């Protein structure tokens, strides 16, 4: 057998953590940035702007608070393994959870969560998150 050297430049072979961090941070920005759902204004900076994380430690803690490891593992157990697929699934689950609290969905149909006017109408509904991402497990995966 020949000697083999593997360069794992992005860490995927040895760890997927950075990919899960990216998925969690994407979900966090979707939930809390004023450009998107803006669920909790207390997460904004003093200037009212969304403040992206600045350090690796902030990245990991923010990501896992938004997209807990248990939810990652539950999705992986169902063969949803790509970080972007899991992020999409969780964004859909959170959107469904938010919409379930809207008494009259008429103004929000058809759903167009990519559209700025739709987002403005969405925010005007006084969307209340029953569970902000990361506060407890959102779904019973059993």
Tab-separated table of C-alpha atoms in Angstrom:
chain	number	residue	atom	x	y	z
A	1	UNK	CA	0.000	0.000	0.000
A	2	UNK	CA	1.242	3.466	-0.851
A	3	UNK	CA	1.337	6.310	1.598
A	4	UNK	CA	-1.491	8.724	1.089
A	5	UNK	CA	-1.690	12.327	2.210
A	6	UNK	CA	-5.127	13.928	2.325
A	7	UNK	CA	-5.393	17.690	2.543
A	8	UNK	CA	-8.663	18.536	4.250
A	9	UNK	CA	-8.565	22.264	3.550
A	10	UNK	CA	-12.168	22.970	4.462
A	11	UNK	CA	-12.424	20.441	7.301
A	12	UNK	CA	-15.233	18.404	5.745
A	13	UNK	CA	-13.430	15.098	6.018
A	14	UNK	CA	-12.534	15.592	9.656
A	15	UNK	CA	-15.514	17.688	10.772
A	16	UNK	CA	-18.756	19.111	9.378
A	17	UNK	CA	-19.043	21.701	12.132
A	18	UNK	CA	-18.191	24.684	9.925
A	19	UNK	CA	-20.910	23.688	7.483
A	20	UNK	CA	-23.488	23.388	10.254
A	21	UNK	CA	-22.330	26.760	11.575
A	22	UNK	CA	-23.005	28.265	8.140
A	23	UNK	CA	-26.498	26.750	8.072
A	24	UNK	CA	-27.269	28.002	11.584
A	25	UNK	CA	-25.972	31.490	10.837
A	26	UNK	CA	-28.032	31.632	7.649
A	27	UNK	CA	-31.142	30.643	9.595
A	28	UNK	CA	-30.279	33.230	12.279
A	29	UNK	CA	-29.991	36.029	9.726
A	30	UNK	CA	-33.261	34.983	8.069
A	31	UNK	CA	-35.061	35.072	11.423
A	32	UNK	CA	-33.558	38.229	12.914
A	33	UNK	CA	-32.303	40.551	10.181
A	34	UNK	CA	-34.554	43.526	9.301
A	35	UNK	CA	-33.992	42.537	5.659
A	36	UNK	CA	-35.959	39.345	6.281
A	37	UNK	CA	-38.301	38.303	9.113
A	38	UNK	CA	-36.976	40.596	11.894
A	39	UNK	CA	-38.519	38.450	14.643
A	40	UNK	CA	-36.746	39.951	17.628
A	41	UNK	CA	-35.482	43.518	17.504
A	42	UNK	CA	-33.479	42.985	20.698
A	43	UNK	CA	-30.944	41.036	18.622
A	44	UNK	CA	-30.098	44.161	16.594
A	45	UNK	CA	-27.210	46.461	17.348
A	46	UNK	CA	-27.567	49.933	18.876
A	47	UNK	CA	-27.787	51.313	15.334
A	48	UNK	CA	-30.799	49.089	14.601
A	49	UNK	CA	-28.825	47.006	12.146
A	50	UNK	CA	-28.290	43.272	12.079
A	51	UNK	CA	-24.847	42.525	13.493
A	52	UNK	CA	-23.168	39.481	11.953
A	53	UNK	CA	-20.928	37.448	14.211
A	54	UNK	CA	-17.288	38.459	14.295
A	55	UNK	CA	-15.432	35.560	15.886
A	56	UNK	CA	-15.341	31.785	15.597
A	57	UNK	CA	-16.708	31.489	19.136
A	58	UNK	CA	-19.662	33.778	18.343
A	59	UNK	CA	-20.228	31.836	15.154
A	60	UNK	CA	-20.476	28.514	16.934
A	61	UNK	CA	-22.638	29.742	19.825
A	62	UNK	CA	-25.030	31.751	17.622
A	63	UNK	CA	-25.308	28.943	15.117
A	64	UNK	CA	-26.038	26.248	17.694
A	65	UNK	CA	-28.459	28.493	19.579
A	66	UNK	CA	-30.417	28.974	16.355
A	67	UNK	CA	-30.021	25.490	14.902
A	68	UNK	CA	-29.378	23.084	17.799
A	69	UNK	CA	-27.330	19.966	17.268
A	70	UNK	CA	-30.320	17.778	18.164
A	71	UNK	CA	-32.263	19.203	15.226
A	72	UNK	CA	-29.278	18.701	12.922
A	73	UNK	CA	-28.991	15.072	14.010
A	74	UNK	CA	-32.748	14.518	13.662
A	75	UNK	CA	-32.614	15.722	10.070
A	76	UNK	CA	-29.507	13.682	9.313
A	77	UNK	CA	-31.276	10.600	10.689
A	78	UNK	CA	-33.880	11.195	7.980
A	79	UNK	CA	-31.218	11.334	5.240
A	80	UNK	CA	-31.272	15.134	4.990
A	81	UNK	CA	-27.514	15.533	5.191
A	82	UNK	CA	-26.550	18.647	3.267
A	83	UNK	CA	-26.215	21.735	5.413
A	84	UNK	CA	-28.115	23.770	2.819
A	85	UNK	CA	-30.913	21.217	2.630
A	86	UNK	CA	-31.233	21.214	6.412
A	87	UNK	CA	-31.206	25.013	6.477
A	88	UNK	CA	-33.977	25.085	3.856
A	89	UNK	CA	-36.050	22.529	5.768
A	90	UNK	CA	-35.665	24.440	9.043
A	91	UNK	CA	-36.507	27.762	7.354
A	92	UNK	CA	-39.678	26.148	5.981
A	93	UNK	CA	-40.549	24.685	9.392
A	94	UNK	CA	-40.062	28.062	11.082
A	95	UNK	CA	-42.126	29.818	8.399
A	96	UNK	CA	-44.938	27.278	8.852
A	97	UNK	CA	-44.736	27.774	12.615
A	98	UNK	CA	-44.968	31.554	12.200
A	99	UNK	CA	-47.846	31.376	9.743
A	100	UNK	CA	-49.781	29.054	12.034
A	101	UNK	CA	-50.208	32.006	14.405
A	102	UNK	CA	-51.689	34.342	11.788
A	103	UNK	CA	-55.480	34.524	12.226
A	104	UNK	CA	-56.165	35.559	8.611
A	105	UNK	CA	-53.675	34.487	5.961
A	106	UNK	CA	-55.539	36.217	3.117
A	107	UNK	CA	-53.041	39.098	2.855
A	108	UNK	CA	-50.138	36.659	2.751
A	109	UNK	CA	-51.412	34.427	-0.057
A	110	UNK	CA	-49.871	33.384	-2.287
A	111	UNK	CA	-46.777	32.863	-0.143
A	112	UNK	CA	-43.840	34.824	-1.566
A	113	UNK	CA	-41.252	35.019	1.218
A	114	UNK	CA	-38.586	36.246	-1.213
A	115	UNK	CA	-40.599	39.370	-2.126
A	116	UNK	CA	-39.998	42.642	-0.219
A	117	UNK	CA	-43.672	43.647	-0.339
A	118	UNK	CA	-44.717	40.227	0.936
A	119	UNK	CA	-42.161	40.504	3.753
A	120	UNK	CA	-43.581	43.908	4.724
A	121	UNK	CA	-47.087	42.446	4.836
A	122	UNK	CA	-45.754	39.468	6.791
A	123	UNK	CA	-44.220	41.776	9.407
A	124	UNK	CA	-47.435	43.858	9.636
A	125	UNK	CA	-49.298	40.741	10.735
A	126	UNK	CA	-47.564	41.103	14.094
A	127	UNK	CA	-45.968	37.727	13.632
A	128	UNK	CA	-45.262	36.236	17.016
A	129	UNK	CA	-42.829	33.400	17.208
A	130	UNK	CA	-44.122	30.755	19.565
A	131	UNK	CA	-40.603	29.571	19.909
A	132	UNK	CA	-37.679	31.619	18.735
A	133	UNK	CA	-35.082	29.460	17.020
A	134	UNK	CA	-32.958	27.671	19.557
A	135	UNK	CA	-35.103	28.346	22.632
A	136	UNK	CA	-36.263	24.742	22.739
A	137	UNK	CA	-36.717	21.970	20.250
A	138	UNK	CA	-39.404	23.046	17.786
A	139	UNK	CA	-40.456	19.658	16.511
A	140	UNK	CA	-41.059	16.233	17.935
A	141	UNK	CA	-38.905	14.156	15.629
A	142	UNK	CA	-40.112	10.762	16.859
